[in-house]
Amino acid sequence: MIVADRKPIQEILEMVKDYERVLILGCKGCVTVCNVGGDKEVGILASILKIARKKEGRPLEVHERTLERQCDPEYIDQVKDQVSQYDAVISMACGVGPQFLSEAYPQQRFYPAVNTTFFGGALGHGVWVERCAGCGTCLIHYFDGLCPIARCSKSLLHGPCGGSAKGKCEISKDVECIWDKIVRKKMEEGRIEDVTRIRPAKDWRTARDGGPRKSVREELVQ
Amino acid sequence: MRLNYPSSVKVIQIPCTGRVDILHLLKAIEDGADGVYVAGCLEGECHFLTGNLKAKKRVQFVKKALKEAGVEPERVEMFNLSAGEGPRFAEIAREMADRIKSLGPSPVRMKKAA
């Protein structure tokens, strides 16, 4: 899923400081699963904003709604009669949401309430980790299901580097060296020769290096 | 025991503090309560194992949120006591009422009235 974190309240308050009536739009997709922008979090943000503005003596009228997703035009369409009724709209979806909304309703101002951070999964309640860098050319099968692009600080294809010590990466004691894990796993399974293979340079054009990406599936295009 | 505690304290009963939601606490403050506290069982004594520990984390979240919103986080608190500690219940009620008195009325409510 796409993982995000809510922006600091002060930053959101600054965004809406000139407004008196706003709509907070949540998303039932990834941000609901990572507990940052679903129905519940929309309610919490609305309440905090109302408390802060009441304290200032300038009450803020906040309405709440959560869309099925904010990354599909059919759901964006559902608020077409609603968005113009507000001074501004705060989106709690990932970065896709405010952009799709802005494109659909160019007259309205949309503000992101979350910082979209990475593609990842939950290790447990409240802990998410990055597992995919969306590089466009998946190689994890060469590394026993451990992605060195997303999980090595340098995205090395021939690791580990000199910064690996006791299974940790030199950037932080909290960051595991994924190459340490890859090598150990290969050794355990008797396939250490895999890591001695020279791999051709990765084609980064499929990643962000090739500019904004687009995927077209002809069989689905109408 | 016929213990007295401040009449400003309104008790809302719930089956377990694990039922306390972030929104319950926030809405109380939003609607003008001067303070809210959660009286849960002693840590490690929850009948549902972790209800009071969950409540503790939610209270911490609300304290942080209030601080960010410019409202004193001390207006929200979590206390732990057993169901057999009546005198402690009254003591906590007085402690919290005194705390709120020293903080003064909620800035949220004051501005609303103005």
Short mmCIF file of N, CA and C in Angstrom, two decimals, chain B:
data_model
loop_
_atom_site.label_atom_id
_atom_site.label_comp_id
_atom_site.label_asym_id
_atom_site.label_seq_id
_atom_site.Cartn_x
_atom_site.Cartn_y
_atom_site.Cartn_z
N MET B 1 -19.53 3.86 51.43
CA MET B 1 -18.49 4.75 51.98
C MET B 1 -18.93 6.21 51.99
N ARG B 2 -19.93 6.52 51.16
CA ARG B 2 -20.48 7.88 51.07
C ARG B 2 -19.38 8.92 50.90
N LEU B 3 -18.49 8.65 49.95
CA LEU B 3 -17.38 9.58 49.72
C LEU B 3 -17.86 10.75 48.86
N ASN B 4 -17.30 11.90 49.10
CA ASN B 4 -17.64 13.06 48.28
C ASN B 4 -16.59 13.29 47.21
N TYR B 5 -17.06 13.71 46.07
CA TYR B 5 -16.11 14.18 45.05
C TYR B 5 -16.77 15.35 44.32
N PRO B 6 -16.00 16.21 43.67
CA PRO B 6 -16.56 17.44 43.10
C PRO B 6 -17.73 17.18 42.16
N SER B 7 -18.76 17.99 42.29
CA SER B 7 -19.95 17.79 41.47
C SER B 7 -19.70 18.17 40.01
N SER B 8 -18.58 18.84 39.76
CA SER B 8 -18.26 19.21 38.37
C SER B 8 -17.85 17.98 37.56
N VAL B 9 -17.54 16.89 38.23
CA VAL B 9 -17.12 15.67 37.52
C VAL B 9 -18.36 14.88 37.10
N LYS B 10 -18.52 14.69 35.81
CA LYS B 10 -19.63 13.89 35.31
C LYS B 10 -19.08 12.54 34.88
N VAL B 11 -19.67 11.49 35.41
CA VAL B 11 -19.16 10.15 35.12
C VAL B 11 -19.88 9.53 33.93
N ILE B 12 -19.10 9.04 32.99
CA ILE B 12 -19.67 8.31 31.86
C ILE B 12 -19.14 6.89 31.95
N GLN B 13 -20.05 5.95 32.12
CA GLN B 13 -19.61 4.57 32.29
C GLN B 13 -19.42 3.87 30.95
N ILE B 14 -18.34 3.11 30.88
CA ILE B 14 -18.07 2.30 29.70
C ILE B 14 -17.62 0.92 30.18
N PRO B 15 -17.78 -0.10 29.36
CA PRO B 15 -17.44 -1.44 29.84
C PRO B 15 -15.96 -1.64 30.13
N CYS B 16 -15.12 -0.90 29.42
CA CYS B 16 -13.67 -1.05 29.59
C CYS B 16 -13.06 0.20 28.99
N THR B 17 -11.94 0.69 29.53
CA THR B 17 -11.35 1.91 28.96
C THR B 17 -10.84 1.66 27.54
N GLY B 18 -10.74 0.40 27.17
CA GLY B 18 -10.37 0.07 25.80
C GLY B 18 -11.41 0.58 24.81
N ARG B 19 -12.61 0.88 25.31
CA ARG B 19 -13.67 1.40 24.46
C ARG B 19 -13.51 2.91 24.22
N VAL B 20 -12.70 3.55 25.04
CA VAL B 20 -12.52 5.00 24.88
C VAL B 20 -11.81 5.28 23.57
N ASP B 21 -12.43 6.16 22.81
CA ASP B 21 -11.87 6.48 21.52
C ASP B 21 -11.25 7.87 21.54
N ILE B 22 -10.30 8.08 20.66
CA ILE B 22 -9.68 9.40 20.53
C ILE B 22 -10.76 10.46 20.32
N LEU B 23 -11.74 10.11 19.48
CA LEU B 23 -12.80 11.08 19.16
C LEU B 23 -13.68 11.40 20.36
N HIS B 24 -13.89 10.43 21.25
CA HIS B 24 -14.68 10.71 22.46
C HIS B 24 -14.03 11.85 23.24
N LEU B 25 -12.72 11.76 23.40
CA LEU B 25 -12.00 12.75 24.19
C LEU B 25 -11.95 14.09 23.45
N LEU B 26 -11.65 14.03 22.16
CA LEU B 26 -11.56 15.27 21.38
C LEU B 26 -12.90 16.00 21.32
N LYS B 27 -13.98 15.23 21.11
CA LYS B 27 -15.31 15.84 20.99
C LYS B 27 -15.70 16.54 22.30
N ALA B 28 -15.31 15.93 23.42
CA ALA B 28 -15.62 16.54 24.71
C ALA B 28 -14.97 17.92 24.80
N ILE B 29 -13.70 17.98 24.43
CA ILE B 29 -12.97 19.26 24.48
C ILE B 29 -13.56 20.22 23.44
N GLU B 30 -13.83 19.68 22.25
CA GLU B 30 -14.39 20.53 21.18
C GLU B 30 -15.72 21.15 21.62
N ASP B 31 -16.52 20.36 22.34
CA ASP B 31 -17.83 20.85 22.77
C ASP B 31 -17.78 21.67 24.06
N GLY B 32 -16.57 21.92 24.53
CA GLY B 32 -16.45 22.87 25.63
C GLY B 32 -16.12 22.31 27.01
N ALA B 33 -15.87 21.01 27.12
CA ALA B 33 -15.50 20.47 28.44
C ALA B 33 -14.16 21.09 28.86
N ASP B 34 -14.04 21.43 30.15
CA ASP B 34 -12.78 22.03 30.62
C ASP B 34 -11.68 20.97 30.73
N GLY B 35 -12.09 19.74 30.94
CA GLY B 35 -11.11 18.67 31.06
C GLY B 35 -11.80 17.33 30.94
N VAL B 36 -11.04 16.32 30.58
CA VAL B 36 -11.59 14.96 30.52
C VAL B 36 -10.53 14.02 31.08
N TYR B 37 -10.95 13.12 31.92
CA TYR B 37 -9.97 12.10 32.32
C TYR B 37 -10.58 10.72 32.23
N VAL B 38 -9.70 9.78 32.02
CA VAL B 38 -10.11 8.39 31.88
C VAL B 38 -9.64 7.65 33.13
N ALA B 39 -10.55 6.99 33.81
CA ALA B 39 -10.18 6.22 34.99
C ALA B 39 -10.25 4.74 34.62
N GLY B 40 -9.09 4.18 34.40
CA GLY B 40 -9.03 2.79 33.98
C GLY B 40 -8.53 1.89 35.09
N CYS B 41 -8.59 0.59 34.83
CA CYS B 41 -8.07 -0.36 35.82
C CYS B 41 -6.56 -0.25 35.89
N LEU B 42 -6.00 -0.87 36.91
CA LEU B 42 -4.55 -0.84 37.07
C LEU B 42 -3.89 -1.56 35.88
N GLU B 43 -2.75 -1.07 35.52
CA GLU B 43 -2.05 -1.69 34.38
C GLU B 43 -1.71 -3.14 34.73
N GLY B 44 -1.99 -4.02 33.79
CA GLY B 44 -1.76 -5.44 34.02
C GLY B 44 -2.98 -6.13 34.61
N GLU B 45 -3.99 -5.35 34.97
CA GLU B 45 -5.19 -5.92 35.61
C GLU B 45 -6.42 -5.87 34.71
N CYS B 46 -6.24 -5.52 33.43
CA CYS B 46 -7.39 -5.38 32.54
C CYS B 46 -8.05 -6.74 32.30
N HIS B 47 -9.35 -6.78 32.49
CA HIS B 47 -10.10 -8.02 32.26
C HIS B 47 -9.98 -8.44 30.79
N PHE B 48 -9.85 -7.42 29.92
CA PHE B 48 -9.71 -7.70 28.49
C PHE B 48 -8.25 -7.60 28.06
N LEU B 49 -7.38 -7.73 29.00
CA LEU B 49 -5.92 -7.78 28.84
C LEU B 49 -5.24 -6.44 28.56
N THR B 50 -5.66 -5.75 27.49
CA THR B 50 -4.91 -4.55 27.12
C THR B 50 -5.78 -3.30 26.94
N GLY B 51 -7.01 -3.36 27.41
CA GLY B 51 -7.91 -2.21 27.22
C GLY B 51 -7.35 -0.92 27.78
N ASN B 52 -6.84 -0.99 29.03
CA ASN B 52 -6.34 0.23 29.66
C ASN B 52 -5.04 0.71 29.02
N LEU B 53 -4.28 -0.22 28.46
CA LEU B 53 -3.02 0.18 27.80
C LEU B 53 -3.33 0.90 26.49
N LYS B 54 -4.41 0.43 25.82
CA LYS B 54 -4.83 1.09 24.58
C LYS B 54 -5.34 2.50 24.90
N ALA B 55 -6.12 2.58 26.00
CA ALA B 55 -6.66 3.89 26.40
C ALA B 55 -5.52 4.86 26.71
N LYS B 56 -4.49 4.35 27.36
CA LYS B 56 -3.34 5.18 27.73
C LYS B 56 -2.71 5.80 26.49
N LYS B 57 -2.56 4.98 25.44
CA LYS B 57 -1.96 5.49 24.20
C LYS B 57 -2.86 6.51 23.53
N ARG B 58 -4.16 6.28 23.60
CA ARG B 58 -5.10 7.22 22.97
C ARG B 58 -5.10 8.55 23.72
N VAL B 59 -5.01 8.46 25.04
CA VAL B 59 -4.95 9.69 25.84
C VAL B 59 -3.68 10.47 25.46
N GLN B 60 -2.59 9.74 25.30
CA GLN B 60 -1.33 10.40 24.90
C GLN B 60 -1.48 11.08 23.55
N PHE B 61 -2.17 10.41 22.64
CA PHE B 61 -2.40 10.98 21.30
C PHE B 61 -3.19 12.29 21.42
N VAL B 62 -4.23 12.24 22.24
CA VAL B 62 -5.09 13.43 22.38
C VAL B 62 -4.32 14.58 23.03
N LYS B 63 -3.49 14.25 24.01
CA LYS B 63 -2.67 15.28 24.67
C LYS B 63 -1.79 15.97 23.62
N LYS B 64 -1.18 15.15 22.77
CA LYS B 64 -0.28 15.70 21.75
C LYS B 64 -1.08 16.57 20.76
N ALA B 65 -2.26 16.07 20.38
CA ALA B 65 -3.10 16.80 19.42
C ALA B 65 -3.53 18.15 20.00
N LEU B 66 -3.89 18.14 21.29
CA LEU B 66 -4.32 19.39 21.92
C LEU B 66 -3.17 20.38 21.98
N LYS B 67 -2.01 19.88 22.29
CA LYS B 67 -0.82 20.75 22.35
C LYS B 67 -0.61 21.41 20.99
N GLU B 68 -0.75 20.60 19.94
CA GLU B 68 -0.58 21.14 18.59
C GLU B 68 -1.65 22.18 18.27
N ALA B 69 -2.84 21.97 18.87
CA ALA B 69 -3.94 22.90 18.60
C ALA B 69 -3.89 24.12 19.52
N GLY B 70 -2.89 24.14 20.42
CA GLY B 70 -2.73 25.29 21.30
C GLY B 70 -3.55 25.23 22.57
N VAL B 71 -4.04 24.03 22.92
CA VAL B 71 -4.82 23.86 24.15
C VAL B 71 -3.95 23.06 25.14
N GLU B 72 -4.05 23.41 26.42
CA GLU B 72 -3.21 22.75 27.43
C GLU B 72 -3.46 21.24 27.43
N PRO B 73 -2.41 20.42 27.21
CA PRO B 73 -2.61 18.96 27.19
C PRO B 73 -3.01 18.40 28.55
N GLU B 74 -2.75 19.18 29.61
CA GLU B 74 -3.08 18.71 30.97
C GLU B 74 -4.59 18.59 31.17
N ARG B 75 -5.35 19.11 30.24
CA ARG B 75 -6.81 19.02 30.37
C ARG B 75 -7.32 17.59 30.13
N VAL B 76 -6.44 16.76 29.61
CA VAL B 76 -6.80 15.36 29.39
C VAL B 76 -5.81 14.49 30.15
N GLU B 77 -6.32 13.49 30.85
CA GLU B 77 -5.42 12.66 31.64
C GLU B 77 -5.95 11.24 31.75
N MET B 78 -5.03 10.34 32.06
CA MET B 78 -5.40 8.93 32.30
C MET B 78 -4.98 8.57 33.72
N PHE B 79 -5.88 7.95 34.44
CA PHE B 79 -5.56 7.48 35.79
C PHE B 79 -5.83 5.98 35.85
N ASN B 80 -5.07 5.30 36.71
CA ASN B 80 -5.30 3.87 36.87
C ASN B 80 -5.59 3.56 38.34
N LEU B 81 -6.68 2.87 38.57
CA LEU B 81 -7.03 2.48 39.93
C LEU B 81 -7.94 1.25 39.86
N SER B 82 -8.02 0.53 40.95
CA SER B 82 -8.87 -0.67 40.90
C SER B 82 -10.30 -0.30 41.30
N ALA B 83 -11.22 -1.17 40.95
CA ALA B 83 -12.64 -0.92 41.24
C ALA B 83 -12.88 -0.88 42.75
N GLY B 84 -11.95 -1.42 43.53
CA GLY B 84 -12.13 -1.44 44.98
C GLY B 84 -11.59 -0.20 45.68
N GLU B 85 -11.02 0.72 44.89
CA GLU B 85 -10.39 1.89 45.49
C GLU B 85 -11.29 3.13 45.46
N GLY B 86 -12.39 3.07 46.16
CA GLY B 86 -13.32 4.21 46.20
C GLY B 86 -12.65 5.50 46.63
N PRO B 87 -11.91 5.47 47.76
CA PRO B 87 -11.26 6.71 48.21
C PRO B 87 -10.32 7.28 47.15
N ARG B 88 -9.63 6.40 46.45
CA ARG B 88 -8.70 6.87 45.40
C ARG B 88 -9.49 7.52 44.26
N PHE B 89 -10.68 6.97 43.96
CA PHE B 89 -11.53 7.53 42.90
C PHE B 89 -11.88 8.97 43.25
N ALA B 90 -12.28 9.17 44.51
CA ALA B 90 -12.67 10.53 44.97
C ALA B 90 -11.45 11.45 44.96
N GLU B 91 -10.30 10.89 45.34
CA GLU B 91 -9.06 11.67 45.40
C GLU B 91 -8.67 12.14 43.99
N ILE B 92 -8.79 11.21 43.02
CA ILE B 92 -8.46 11.55 41.62
C ILE B 92 -9.41 12.63 41.10
N ALA B 93 -10.69 12.50 41.45
CA ALA B 93 -11.68 13.49 41.01
C ALA B 93 -11.31 14.86 41.55
N ARG B 94 -10.90 14.91 42.80
CA ARG B 94 -10.51 16.20 43.40
C ARG B 94 -9.22 16.72 42.76
N GLU B 95 -8.29 15.79 42.53
CA GLU B 95 -7.00 16.16 41.92
C GLU B 95 -7.23 16.78 40.53
N MET B 96 -8.09 16.13 39.76
CA MET B 96 -8.36 16.62 38.41
C MET B 96 -9.14 17.93 38.45
N ALA B 97 -10.10 18.02 39.36
CA ALA B 97 -10.89 19.25 39.47
C ALA B 97 -9.98 20.41 39.88
N ASP B 98 -9.04 20.14 40.79
CA ASP B 98 -8.09 21.20 41.20
C ASP B 98 -7.21 21.62 40.03
N ARG B 99 -6.79 20.63 39.28
CA ARG B 99 -5.93 20.92 38.13
C ARG B 99 -6.68 21.82 37.14
N ILE B 100 -7.92 21.48 36.88
CA ILE B 100 -8.71 22.26 35.92
C ILE B 100 -8.98 23.67 36.46
N LYS B 101 -9.21 23.74 37.76
CA LYS B 101 -9.44 25.06 38.37
C LYS B 101 -8.22 25.94 38.16
N SER B 102 -7.03 25.35 38.36
CA SER B 102 -5.82 26.16 38.21
C SER B 102 -5.57 26.52 36.74
N LEU B 103 -6.04 25.67 35.83
CA LEU B 103 -5.87 25.98 34.40
C LEU B 103 -6.89 27.02 33.94
N GLY B 104 -8.01 27.04 34.62
CA GLY B 104 -9.08 27.96 34.22
C GLY B 104 -10.01 27.32 33.21
N PRO B 105 -11.05 28.07 32.82
CA PRO B 105 -12.01 27.50 31.87
C PRO B 105 -11.35 27.18 30.52
N SER B 106 -11.94 26.27 29.80
CA SER B 106 -11.38 25.88 28.50
C SER B 106 -11.34 27.07 27.54
N PRO B 107 -10.20 27.31 26.92
CA PRO B 107 -10.11 28.42 25.96
C PRO B 107 -11.05 28.20 24.78
N VAL B 108 -11.38 26.96 24.52
CA VAL B 108 -12.29 26.64 23.41
C VAL B 108 -13.68 27.18 23.73
N ARG B 109 -14.13 26.96 24.96
CA ARG B 109 -15.46 27.38 25.38
C ARG B 109 -15.55 28.89 25.57
N MET B 110 -14.48 29.46 26.12
CA MET B 110 -14.48 30.91 26.36
C MET B 110 -14.70 31.68 25.07
N LYS B 111 -13.97 31.28 24.03
CA LYS B 111 -14.06 32.00 22.76
C LYS B 111 -15.43 31.79 22.14
N LYS B 112 -15.97 30.57 22.37
CA LYS B 112 -17.28 30.27 21.80
C LYS B 112 -18.34 31.20 22.41
N ALA B 113 -18.24 31.38 23.74
CA ALA B 113 -19.21 32.22 24.43
C ALA B 113 -19.09 33.68 23.99
N ALA B 114 -17.84 34.11 23.76
CA ALA B 114 -17.60 35.49 23.33
C ALA B 114 -18.17 35.69 21.93
#
